[in-house]
mmCIF file of C-alpha atoms in Angstrom:
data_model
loop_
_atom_site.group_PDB
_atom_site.id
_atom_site.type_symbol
_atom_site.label_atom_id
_atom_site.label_comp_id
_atom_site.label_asym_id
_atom_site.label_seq_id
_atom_site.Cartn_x
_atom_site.Cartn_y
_atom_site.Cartn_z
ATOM 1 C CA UNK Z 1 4.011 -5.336 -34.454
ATOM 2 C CA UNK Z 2 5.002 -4.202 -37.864
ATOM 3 C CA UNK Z 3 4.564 -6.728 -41.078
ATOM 4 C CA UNK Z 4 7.614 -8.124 -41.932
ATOM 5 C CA UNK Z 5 7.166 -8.759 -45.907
ATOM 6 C CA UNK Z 6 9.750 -10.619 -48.141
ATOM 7 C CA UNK Z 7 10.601 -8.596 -51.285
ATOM 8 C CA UNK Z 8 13.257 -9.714 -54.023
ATOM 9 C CA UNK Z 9 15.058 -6.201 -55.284
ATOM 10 C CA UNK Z 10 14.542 -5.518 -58.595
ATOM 11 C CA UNK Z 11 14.690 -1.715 -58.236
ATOM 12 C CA UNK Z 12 17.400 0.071 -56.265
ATOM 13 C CA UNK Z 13 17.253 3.262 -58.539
ATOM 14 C CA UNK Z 14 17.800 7.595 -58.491
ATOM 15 C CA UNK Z 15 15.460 9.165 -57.238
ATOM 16 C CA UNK Z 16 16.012 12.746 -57.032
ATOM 17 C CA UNK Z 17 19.300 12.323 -55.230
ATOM 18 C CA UNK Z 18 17.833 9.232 -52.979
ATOM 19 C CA UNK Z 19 17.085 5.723 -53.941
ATOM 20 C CA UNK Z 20 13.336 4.340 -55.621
ATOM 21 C CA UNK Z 21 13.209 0.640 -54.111
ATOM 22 C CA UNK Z 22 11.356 -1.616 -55.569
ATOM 23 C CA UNK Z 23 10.326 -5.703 -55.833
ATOM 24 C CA UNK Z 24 7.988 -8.191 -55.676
ATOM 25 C CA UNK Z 25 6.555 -9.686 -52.434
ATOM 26 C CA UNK Z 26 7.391 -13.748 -52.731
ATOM 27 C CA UNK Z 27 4.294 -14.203 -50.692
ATOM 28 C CA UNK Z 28 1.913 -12.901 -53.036
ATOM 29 C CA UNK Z 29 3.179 -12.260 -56.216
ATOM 30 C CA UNK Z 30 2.562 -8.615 -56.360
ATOM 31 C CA UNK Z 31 4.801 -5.757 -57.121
ATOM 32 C CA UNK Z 32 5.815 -3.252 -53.934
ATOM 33 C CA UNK Z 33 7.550 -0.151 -53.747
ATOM 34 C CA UNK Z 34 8.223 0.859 -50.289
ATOM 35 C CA UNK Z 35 7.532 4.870 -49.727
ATOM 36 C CA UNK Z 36 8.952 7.124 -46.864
ATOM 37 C CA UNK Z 37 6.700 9.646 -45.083
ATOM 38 C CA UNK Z 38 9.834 11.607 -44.469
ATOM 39 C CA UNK Z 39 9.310 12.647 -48.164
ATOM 40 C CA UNK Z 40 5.455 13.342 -48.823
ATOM 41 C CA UNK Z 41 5.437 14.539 -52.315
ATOM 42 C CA UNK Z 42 7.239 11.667 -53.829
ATOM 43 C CA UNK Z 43 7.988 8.711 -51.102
ATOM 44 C CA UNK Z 44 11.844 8.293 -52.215
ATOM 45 C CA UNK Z 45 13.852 5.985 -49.759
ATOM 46 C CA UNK Z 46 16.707 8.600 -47.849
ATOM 47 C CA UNK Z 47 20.081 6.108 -46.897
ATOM 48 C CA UNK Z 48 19.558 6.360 -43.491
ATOM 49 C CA UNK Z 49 16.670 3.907 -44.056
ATOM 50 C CA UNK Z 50 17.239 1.614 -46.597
ATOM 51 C CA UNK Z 51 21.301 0.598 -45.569
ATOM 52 C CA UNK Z 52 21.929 -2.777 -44.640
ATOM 53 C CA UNK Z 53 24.426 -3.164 -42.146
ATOM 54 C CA UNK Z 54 25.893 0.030 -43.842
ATOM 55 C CA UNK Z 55 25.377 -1.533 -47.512
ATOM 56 C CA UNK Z 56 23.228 -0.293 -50.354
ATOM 57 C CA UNK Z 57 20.457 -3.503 -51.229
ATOM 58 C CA UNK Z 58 21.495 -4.759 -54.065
ATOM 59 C CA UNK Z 59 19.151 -6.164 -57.330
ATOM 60 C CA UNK Z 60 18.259 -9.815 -56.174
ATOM 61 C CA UNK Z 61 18.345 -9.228 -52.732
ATOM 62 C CA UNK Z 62 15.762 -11.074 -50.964
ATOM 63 C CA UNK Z 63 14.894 -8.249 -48.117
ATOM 64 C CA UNK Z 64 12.634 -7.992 -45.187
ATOM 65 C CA UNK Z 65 11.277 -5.000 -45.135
ATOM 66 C CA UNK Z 66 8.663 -3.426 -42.358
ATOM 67 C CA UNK Z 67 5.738 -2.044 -44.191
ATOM 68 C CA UNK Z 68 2.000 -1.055 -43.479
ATOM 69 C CA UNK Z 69 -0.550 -2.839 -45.460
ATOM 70 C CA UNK Z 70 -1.272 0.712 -47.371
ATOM 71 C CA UNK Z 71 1.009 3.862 -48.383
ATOM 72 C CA UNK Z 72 0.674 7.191 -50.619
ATOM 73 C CA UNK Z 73 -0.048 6.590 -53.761
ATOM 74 C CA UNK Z 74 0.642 10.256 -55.166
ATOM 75 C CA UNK Z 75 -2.643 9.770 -57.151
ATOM 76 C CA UNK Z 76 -1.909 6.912 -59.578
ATOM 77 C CA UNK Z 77 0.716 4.340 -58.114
ATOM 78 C CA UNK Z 78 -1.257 1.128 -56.975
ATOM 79 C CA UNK Z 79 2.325 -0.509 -55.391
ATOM 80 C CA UNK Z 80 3.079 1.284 -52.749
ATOM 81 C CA UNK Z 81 3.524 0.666 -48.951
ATOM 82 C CA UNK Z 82 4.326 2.866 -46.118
ATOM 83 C CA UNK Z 83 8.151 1.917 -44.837
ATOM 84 C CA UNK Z 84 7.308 1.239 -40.724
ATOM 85 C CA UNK Z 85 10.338 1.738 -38.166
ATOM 86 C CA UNK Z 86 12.383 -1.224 -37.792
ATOM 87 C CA UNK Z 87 15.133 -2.608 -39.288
ATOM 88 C CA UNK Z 88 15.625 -3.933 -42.924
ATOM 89 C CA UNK Z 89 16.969 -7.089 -43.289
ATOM 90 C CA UNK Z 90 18.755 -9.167 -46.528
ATOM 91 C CA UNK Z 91 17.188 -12.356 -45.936
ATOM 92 C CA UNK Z 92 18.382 -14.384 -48.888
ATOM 93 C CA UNK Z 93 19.363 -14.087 -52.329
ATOM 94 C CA UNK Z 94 17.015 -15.170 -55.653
ATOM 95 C CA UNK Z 95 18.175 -16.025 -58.962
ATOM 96 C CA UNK Z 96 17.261 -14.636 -62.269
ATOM 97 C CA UNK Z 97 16.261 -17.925 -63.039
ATOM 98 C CA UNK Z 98 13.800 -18.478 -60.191
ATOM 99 C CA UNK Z 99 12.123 -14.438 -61.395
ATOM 100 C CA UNK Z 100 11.014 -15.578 -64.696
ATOM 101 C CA UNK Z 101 8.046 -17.595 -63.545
ATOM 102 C CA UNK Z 102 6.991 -13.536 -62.559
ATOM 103 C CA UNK Z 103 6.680 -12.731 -66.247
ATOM 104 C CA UNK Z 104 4.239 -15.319 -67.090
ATOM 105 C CA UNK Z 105 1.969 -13.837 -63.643
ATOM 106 C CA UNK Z 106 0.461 -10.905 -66.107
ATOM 107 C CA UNK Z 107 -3.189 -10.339 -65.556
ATOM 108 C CA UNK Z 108 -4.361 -10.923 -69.408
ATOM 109 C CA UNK Z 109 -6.654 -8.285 -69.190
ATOM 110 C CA UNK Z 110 -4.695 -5.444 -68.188
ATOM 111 C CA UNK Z 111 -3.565 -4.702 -71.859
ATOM 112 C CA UNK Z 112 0.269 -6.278 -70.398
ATOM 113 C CA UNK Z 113 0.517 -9.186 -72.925
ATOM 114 C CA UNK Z 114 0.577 -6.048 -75.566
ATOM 115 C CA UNK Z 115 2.575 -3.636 -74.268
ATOM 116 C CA UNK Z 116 5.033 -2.320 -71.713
ATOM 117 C CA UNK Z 117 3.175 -0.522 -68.806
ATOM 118 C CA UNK Z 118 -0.176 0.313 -70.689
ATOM 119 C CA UNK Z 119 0.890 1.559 -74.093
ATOM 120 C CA UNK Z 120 3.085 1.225 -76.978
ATOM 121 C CA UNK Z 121 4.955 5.296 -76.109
ATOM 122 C CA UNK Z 122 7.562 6.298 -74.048
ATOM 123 C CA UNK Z 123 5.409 7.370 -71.208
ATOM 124 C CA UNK Z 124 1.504 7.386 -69.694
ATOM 125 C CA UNK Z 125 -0.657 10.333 -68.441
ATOM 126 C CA UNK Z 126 -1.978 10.561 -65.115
ATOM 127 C CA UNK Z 127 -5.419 10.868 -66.491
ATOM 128 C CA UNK Z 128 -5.409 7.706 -67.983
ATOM 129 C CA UNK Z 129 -3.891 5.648 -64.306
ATOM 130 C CA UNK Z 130 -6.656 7.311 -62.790
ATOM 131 C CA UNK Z 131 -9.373 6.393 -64.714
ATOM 132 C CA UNK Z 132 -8.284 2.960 -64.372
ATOM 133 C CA UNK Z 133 -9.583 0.493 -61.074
ATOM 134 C CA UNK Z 134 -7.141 0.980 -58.466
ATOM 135 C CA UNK Z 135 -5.243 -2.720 -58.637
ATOM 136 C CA UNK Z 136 -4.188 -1.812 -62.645
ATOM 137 C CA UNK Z 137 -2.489 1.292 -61.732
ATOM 138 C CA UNK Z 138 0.716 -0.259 -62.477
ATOM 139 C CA UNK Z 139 3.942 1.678 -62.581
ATOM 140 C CA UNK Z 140 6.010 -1.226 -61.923
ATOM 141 C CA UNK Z 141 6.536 -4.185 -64.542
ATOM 142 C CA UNK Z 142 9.306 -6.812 -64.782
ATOM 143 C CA UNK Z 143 10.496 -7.378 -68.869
ATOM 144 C CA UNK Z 144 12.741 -10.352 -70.427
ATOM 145 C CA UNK Z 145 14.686 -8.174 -72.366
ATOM 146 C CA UNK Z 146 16.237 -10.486 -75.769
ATOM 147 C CA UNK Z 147 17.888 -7.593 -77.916
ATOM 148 C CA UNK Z 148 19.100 -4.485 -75.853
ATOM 149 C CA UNK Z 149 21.234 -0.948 -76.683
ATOM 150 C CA UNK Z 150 22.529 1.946 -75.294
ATOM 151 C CA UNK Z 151 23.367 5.424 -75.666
ATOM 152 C CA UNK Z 152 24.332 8.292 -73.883
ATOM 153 C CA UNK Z 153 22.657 11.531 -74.645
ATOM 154 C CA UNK Z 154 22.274 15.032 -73.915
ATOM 155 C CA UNK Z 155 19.307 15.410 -71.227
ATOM 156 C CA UNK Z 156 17.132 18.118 -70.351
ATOM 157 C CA UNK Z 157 19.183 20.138 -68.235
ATOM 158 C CA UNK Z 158 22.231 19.652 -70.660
ATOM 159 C CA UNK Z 159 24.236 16.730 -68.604
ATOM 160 C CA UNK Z 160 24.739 13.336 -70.333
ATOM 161 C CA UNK Z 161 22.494 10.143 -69.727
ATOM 162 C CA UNK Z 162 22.552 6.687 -70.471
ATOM 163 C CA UNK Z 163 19.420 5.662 -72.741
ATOM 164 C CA UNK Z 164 18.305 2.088 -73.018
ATOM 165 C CA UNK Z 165 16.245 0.639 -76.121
ATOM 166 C CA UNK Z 166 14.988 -2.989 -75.319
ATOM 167 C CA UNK Z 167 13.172 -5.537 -77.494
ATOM 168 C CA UNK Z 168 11.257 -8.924 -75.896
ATOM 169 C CA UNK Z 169 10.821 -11.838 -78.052
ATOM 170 C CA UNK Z 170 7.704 -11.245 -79.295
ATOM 171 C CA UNK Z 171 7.890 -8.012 -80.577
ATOM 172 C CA UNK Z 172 7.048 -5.533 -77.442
ATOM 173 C CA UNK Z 173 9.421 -2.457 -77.418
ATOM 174 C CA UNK Z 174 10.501 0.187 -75.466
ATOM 175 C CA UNK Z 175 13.287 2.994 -76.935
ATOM 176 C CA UNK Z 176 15.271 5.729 -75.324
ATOM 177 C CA UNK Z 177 14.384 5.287 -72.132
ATOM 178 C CA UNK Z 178 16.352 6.889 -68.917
ATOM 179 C CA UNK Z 179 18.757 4.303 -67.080
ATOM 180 C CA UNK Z 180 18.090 5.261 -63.804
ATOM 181 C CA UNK Z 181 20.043 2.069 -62.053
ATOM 182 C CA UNK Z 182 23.155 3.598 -60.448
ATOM 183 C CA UNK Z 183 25.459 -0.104 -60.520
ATOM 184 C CA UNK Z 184 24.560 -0.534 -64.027
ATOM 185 C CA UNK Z 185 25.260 3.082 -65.141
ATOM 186 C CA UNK Z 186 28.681 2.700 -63.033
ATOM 187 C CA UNK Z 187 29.461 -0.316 -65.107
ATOM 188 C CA UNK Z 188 28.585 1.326 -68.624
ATOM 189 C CA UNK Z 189 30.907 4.373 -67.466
ATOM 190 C CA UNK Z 190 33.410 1.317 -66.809
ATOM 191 C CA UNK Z 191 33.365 0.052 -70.199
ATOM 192 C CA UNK Z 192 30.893 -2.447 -69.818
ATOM 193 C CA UNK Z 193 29.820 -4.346 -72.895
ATOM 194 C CA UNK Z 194 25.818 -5.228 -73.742
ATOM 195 C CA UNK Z 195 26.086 -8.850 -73.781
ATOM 196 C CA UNK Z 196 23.421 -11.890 -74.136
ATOM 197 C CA UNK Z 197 19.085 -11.447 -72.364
ATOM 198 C CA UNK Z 198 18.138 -9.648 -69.455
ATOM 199 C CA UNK Z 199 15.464 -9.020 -66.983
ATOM 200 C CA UNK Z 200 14.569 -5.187 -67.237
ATOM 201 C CA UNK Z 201 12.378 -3.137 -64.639
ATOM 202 C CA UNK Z 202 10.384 -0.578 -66.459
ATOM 203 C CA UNK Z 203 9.243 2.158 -63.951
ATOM 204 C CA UNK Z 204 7.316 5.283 -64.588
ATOM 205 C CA UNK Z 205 8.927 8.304 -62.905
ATOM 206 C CA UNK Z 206 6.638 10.980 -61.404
ATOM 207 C CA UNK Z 207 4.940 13.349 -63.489
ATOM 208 C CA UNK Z 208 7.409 15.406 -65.782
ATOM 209 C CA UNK Z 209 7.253 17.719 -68.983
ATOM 210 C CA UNK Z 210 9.823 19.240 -70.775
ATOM 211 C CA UNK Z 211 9.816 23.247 -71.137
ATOM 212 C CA UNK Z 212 7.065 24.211 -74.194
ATOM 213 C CA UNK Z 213 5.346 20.238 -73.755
ATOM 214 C CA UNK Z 214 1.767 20.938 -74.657
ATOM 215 C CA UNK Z 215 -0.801 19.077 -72.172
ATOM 216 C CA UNK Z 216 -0.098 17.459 -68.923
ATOM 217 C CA UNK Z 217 3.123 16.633 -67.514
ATOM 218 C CA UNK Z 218 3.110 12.570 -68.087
ATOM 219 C CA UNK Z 219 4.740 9.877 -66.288
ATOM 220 C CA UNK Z 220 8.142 8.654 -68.262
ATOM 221 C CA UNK Z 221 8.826 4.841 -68.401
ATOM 222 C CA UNK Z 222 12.619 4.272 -66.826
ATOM 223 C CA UNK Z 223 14.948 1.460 -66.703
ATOM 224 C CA UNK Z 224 14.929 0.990 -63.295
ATOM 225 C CA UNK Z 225 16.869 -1.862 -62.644
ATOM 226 C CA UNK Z 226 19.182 -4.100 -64.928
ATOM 227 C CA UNK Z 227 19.747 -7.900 -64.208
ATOM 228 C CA UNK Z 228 21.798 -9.809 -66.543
ATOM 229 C CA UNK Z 229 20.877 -13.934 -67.579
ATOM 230 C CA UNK Z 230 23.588 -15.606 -67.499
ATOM 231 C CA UNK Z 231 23.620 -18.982 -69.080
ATOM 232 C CA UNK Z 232 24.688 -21.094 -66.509
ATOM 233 C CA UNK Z 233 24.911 -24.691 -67.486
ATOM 234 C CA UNK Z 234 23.946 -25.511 -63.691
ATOM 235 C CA UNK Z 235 20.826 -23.551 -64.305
ATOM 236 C CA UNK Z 236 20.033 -25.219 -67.318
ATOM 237 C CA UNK Z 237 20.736 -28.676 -66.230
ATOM 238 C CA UNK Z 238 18.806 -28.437 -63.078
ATOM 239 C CA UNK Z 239 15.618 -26.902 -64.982
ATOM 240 C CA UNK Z 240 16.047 -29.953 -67.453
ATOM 241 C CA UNK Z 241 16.128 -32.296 -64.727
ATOM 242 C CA UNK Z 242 12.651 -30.926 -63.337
ATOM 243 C CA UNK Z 243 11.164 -31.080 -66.727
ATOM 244 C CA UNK Z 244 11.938 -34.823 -66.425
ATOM 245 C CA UNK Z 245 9.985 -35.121 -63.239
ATOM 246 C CA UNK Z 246 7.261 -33.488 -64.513
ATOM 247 C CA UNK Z 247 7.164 -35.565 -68.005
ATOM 248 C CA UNK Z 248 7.312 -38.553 -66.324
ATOM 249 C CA UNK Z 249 4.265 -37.404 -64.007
ATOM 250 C CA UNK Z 250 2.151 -36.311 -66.619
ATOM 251 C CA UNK Z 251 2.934 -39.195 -68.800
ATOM 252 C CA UNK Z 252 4.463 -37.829 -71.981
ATOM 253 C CA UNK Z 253 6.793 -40.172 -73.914
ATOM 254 C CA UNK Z 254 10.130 -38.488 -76.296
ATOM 255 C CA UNK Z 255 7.823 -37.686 -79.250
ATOM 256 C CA UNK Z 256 5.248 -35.630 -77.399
ATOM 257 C CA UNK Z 257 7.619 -34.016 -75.809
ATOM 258 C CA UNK Z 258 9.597 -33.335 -79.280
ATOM 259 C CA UNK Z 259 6.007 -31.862 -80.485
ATOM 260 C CA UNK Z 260 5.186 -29.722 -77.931
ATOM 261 C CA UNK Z 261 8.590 -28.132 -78.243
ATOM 262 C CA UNK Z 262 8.458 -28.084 -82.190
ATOM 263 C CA UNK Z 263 5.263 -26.038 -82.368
ATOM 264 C CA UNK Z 264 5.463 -24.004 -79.374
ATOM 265 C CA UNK Z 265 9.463 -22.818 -79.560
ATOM 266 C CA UNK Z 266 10.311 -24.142 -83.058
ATOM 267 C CA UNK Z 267 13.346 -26.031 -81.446
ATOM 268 C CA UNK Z 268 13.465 -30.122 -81.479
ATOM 269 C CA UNK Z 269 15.694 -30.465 -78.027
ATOM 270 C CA UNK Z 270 15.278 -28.955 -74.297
ATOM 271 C CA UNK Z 271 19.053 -28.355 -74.399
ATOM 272 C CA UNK Z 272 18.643 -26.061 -77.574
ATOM 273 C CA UNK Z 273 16.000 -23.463 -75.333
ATOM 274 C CA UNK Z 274 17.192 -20.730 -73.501
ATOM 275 C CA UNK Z 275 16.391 -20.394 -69.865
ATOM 276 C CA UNK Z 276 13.041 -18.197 -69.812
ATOM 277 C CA UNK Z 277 11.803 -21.132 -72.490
ATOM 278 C CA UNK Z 278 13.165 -24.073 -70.181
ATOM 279 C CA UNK Z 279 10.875 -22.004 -67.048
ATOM 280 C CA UNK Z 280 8.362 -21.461 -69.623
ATOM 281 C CA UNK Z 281 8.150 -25.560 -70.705
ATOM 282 C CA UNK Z 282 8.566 -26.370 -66.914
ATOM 283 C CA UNK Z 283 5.535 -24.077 -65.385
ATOM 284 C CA UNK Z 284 3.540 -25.277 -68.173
ATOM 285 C CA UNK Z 285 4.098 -28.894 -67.772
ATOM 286 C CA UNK Z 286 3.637 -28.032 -63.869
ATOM 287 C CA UNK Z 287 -0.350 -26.664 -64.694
ATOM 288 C CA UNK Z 288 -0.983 -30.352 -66.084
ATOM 289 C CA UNK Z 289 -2.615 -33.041 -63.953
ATOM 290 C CA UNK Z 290 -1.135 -36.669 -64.357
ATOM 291 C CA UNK Z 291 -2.071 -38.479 -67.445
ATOM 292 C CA UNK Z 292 -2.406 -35.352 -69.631
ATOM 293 C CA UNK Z 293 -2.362 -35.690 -73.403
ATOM 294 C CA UNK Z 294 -0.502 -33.256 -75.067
ATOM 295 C CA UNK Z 295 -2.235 -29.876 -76.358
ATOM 296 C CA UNK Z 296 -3.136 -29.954 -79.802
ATOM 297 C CA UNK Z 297 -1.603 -27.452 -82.348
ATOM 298 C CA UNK Z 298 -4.262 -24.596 -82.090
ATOM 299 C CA UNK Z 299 -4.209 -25.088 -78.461
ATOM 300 C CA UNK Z 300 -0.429 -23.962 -77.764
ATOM 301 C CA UNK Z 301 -0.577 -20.424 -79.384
#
C-alpha cells in the first residue's frame, strides 16, 4: 500500500512549463519534493498528477501525497521522493505562524545559520552538493524574509522576469534571484505592493549556464514560493497566551521575563515582538524544564 505522507506546500513553482512541488513532511520535519518518473531528467510534477479535485495546491496546503520512501535525485538533490499512483489529497490548511518553528530546525553544522543554501552567491555547483554526505544536499530551505524588493528584468532569452532581493534579520542575503511562484508573479503583474515579512522558499533550479559562462553549469537559487505574515492580532494574542502557560510552568516572575526579552530582542514587552520573535520566545521557553532560572547574559547569544 503506498505511504501516505503529510506535506505543508511551500513550493508550487515553474518548472519548465509544469509545476516543482515542494514542502515539509509534518511527521518528520524534513523537506520533500515529490518527483515524477514520467519525466526522468528532471522529476517536474505534469497537471494531470498534482490537481486536486481539478485545483492547483496552493502554498499552505496541508496535502497527502503517495510517495516511495526514495526517488531520483539527478545527482545532488537529497529531498526527493518518487510520486506513487493514487490520489492526492488537501488534508488541512497550516498557518504561517505554525511554519516558523521550521526555521529554528537548521542543523548548526550544515553552514545554514550563515548562509542561504550553502553560500553567500547566487547559486552552488554540482561539484560541491556532491562532495557533501548525502542528508546535506539541500536544495530546499525555508527563509523569514524582513526587508524584500523586486524587479523585473530582461532574462536570458530576452523575455521579462520578476527578480526578488531578500534580507533576514540578521544579516543573511540573497539578490536578484528568479521568482519562479506563478500566484505571486500573477499578483505583481496585478499591481501588487511589497508589504510587511515573509516566509521565502529558496530553491536551486537544475544545472544552468548562460552562453560564454566559463566552468560548469551551476545550480541557481530561486524564489520558489512566496507566503506573506500577516500580523494578525489573533495570532499574536494566542502566541502570548501560550507564553503565559509556559512562564508560569517554568517559574519566571515579570522581571525575568522583562530580561530575557531585553537582552535577547532588545524590546521590554511581548506585545512589542513580531510573530517569528513571539514563536521564537515560546519554543524557547518550551525547551525549559519547570523551575528553570533564567539564562544568563552570555548564555542567550
Amino acid at each position: 500500500m503506498p505511504s501516505l505522507k503529510r506535506i505543508v506546500c511551500l513550493a508550487n513553482s515553474w518548472k519548465l512549463k509544469e509545476r516543482c512541488i515542494a514542502g515539509i513532511d509534518l511527521d518528520t520535519g524534513k523537506w520533500i519534493r515529490p518527483v515524477c518518473e514520467k519525466y526522468t531528467e528532471d522529476g517536474r510534477v505534469p497537471r494531470e498528477v498534482r490537481l486536486v479535485e481539478g485545483k492547483e495546491p496552493e502554498l499552505l496546503d496541508i496535502l497527502g501525497i503517495p510517495l516511495a520512501d526514495t526517488g531520483t535525485d539527478f545527482g545532488f538533490e537529497c529531498e526527493n521522493l518518487t510520486i506513487l499512483s493514487g490520489r492526492w489529497q488537501i488534508l488541512g490548511k497550516a498557518s504561517p505562524a505554525s511554519l516558523l518553528s521550521f526555521l529554528e530546525k537548521t542543523p548548526v553544522n550544515l553552514n545554514y545559520e550563515d548562509y542561504i543554501l550553502h553560500n553567500s552567491i547566487k547559486y552552488v555547483n554540482v561539484s560541491y552538493l556532491q562532495s557533501l554526505p548525502f542528508p546535506e544536499r539541500r536544495t530546499l530551505q525555508l527563509i523569514h524574509a524582513t526587508k524584500f524588493c523586486v524587479q523585473q528584468k530582461e532574462g536570458n532569452k530576452g523575455f521579462r522576469e520578476w527578480k526578488g532581493t531578500l534580507e533576514t534579520s540578521d544579516g543573511k542575503r540573497l539578490t536578484d534571484a528568479k521568482i519562479t511562484d506563478p500566484v505571486f508573479i500573477k499578483k505583481l503583474e496585478s499591481g501588487y505592493q511589497i508589504k510587511g515579512e515573509y516566509l521565502v522558499t529558496v530553491s536551486l533550479s537544475l544545472p544552468w549556464a548562460y552562453n560564454n559562462w566559463e566552468g560548469e553549469p551551476p545550480c541557481w537559487k530561486l524564489i520558489a514560493g512566496m507566503i506573506e505574515i500577516s500580523e494578525s492580532p489573533n495570532e499574536q494574542n494566542d502566541l502570548i497566551v501560550q507564553t503565559d502557560q509556559e512562564i508560569e510552568r517554568i517559574g519566571w516572575d515579570v522581571t525575568q521575563g522583562r530580561r530575557y526579552l531585553q537582552h535577547k530582542f532588545n524590546k521590554q514587552s511581548r506585545q512589542q515582538l513580531t510573530l517569528w520573535e513571539l514563536t521564537q520566545f515560546l519554543n524557547y521557553l518550551k525547551s525549559l524544564p519547570d523551575d528553570s532560572d533564567p539564562p544568563s547574559e552570555s548564555k542567550i547569544y
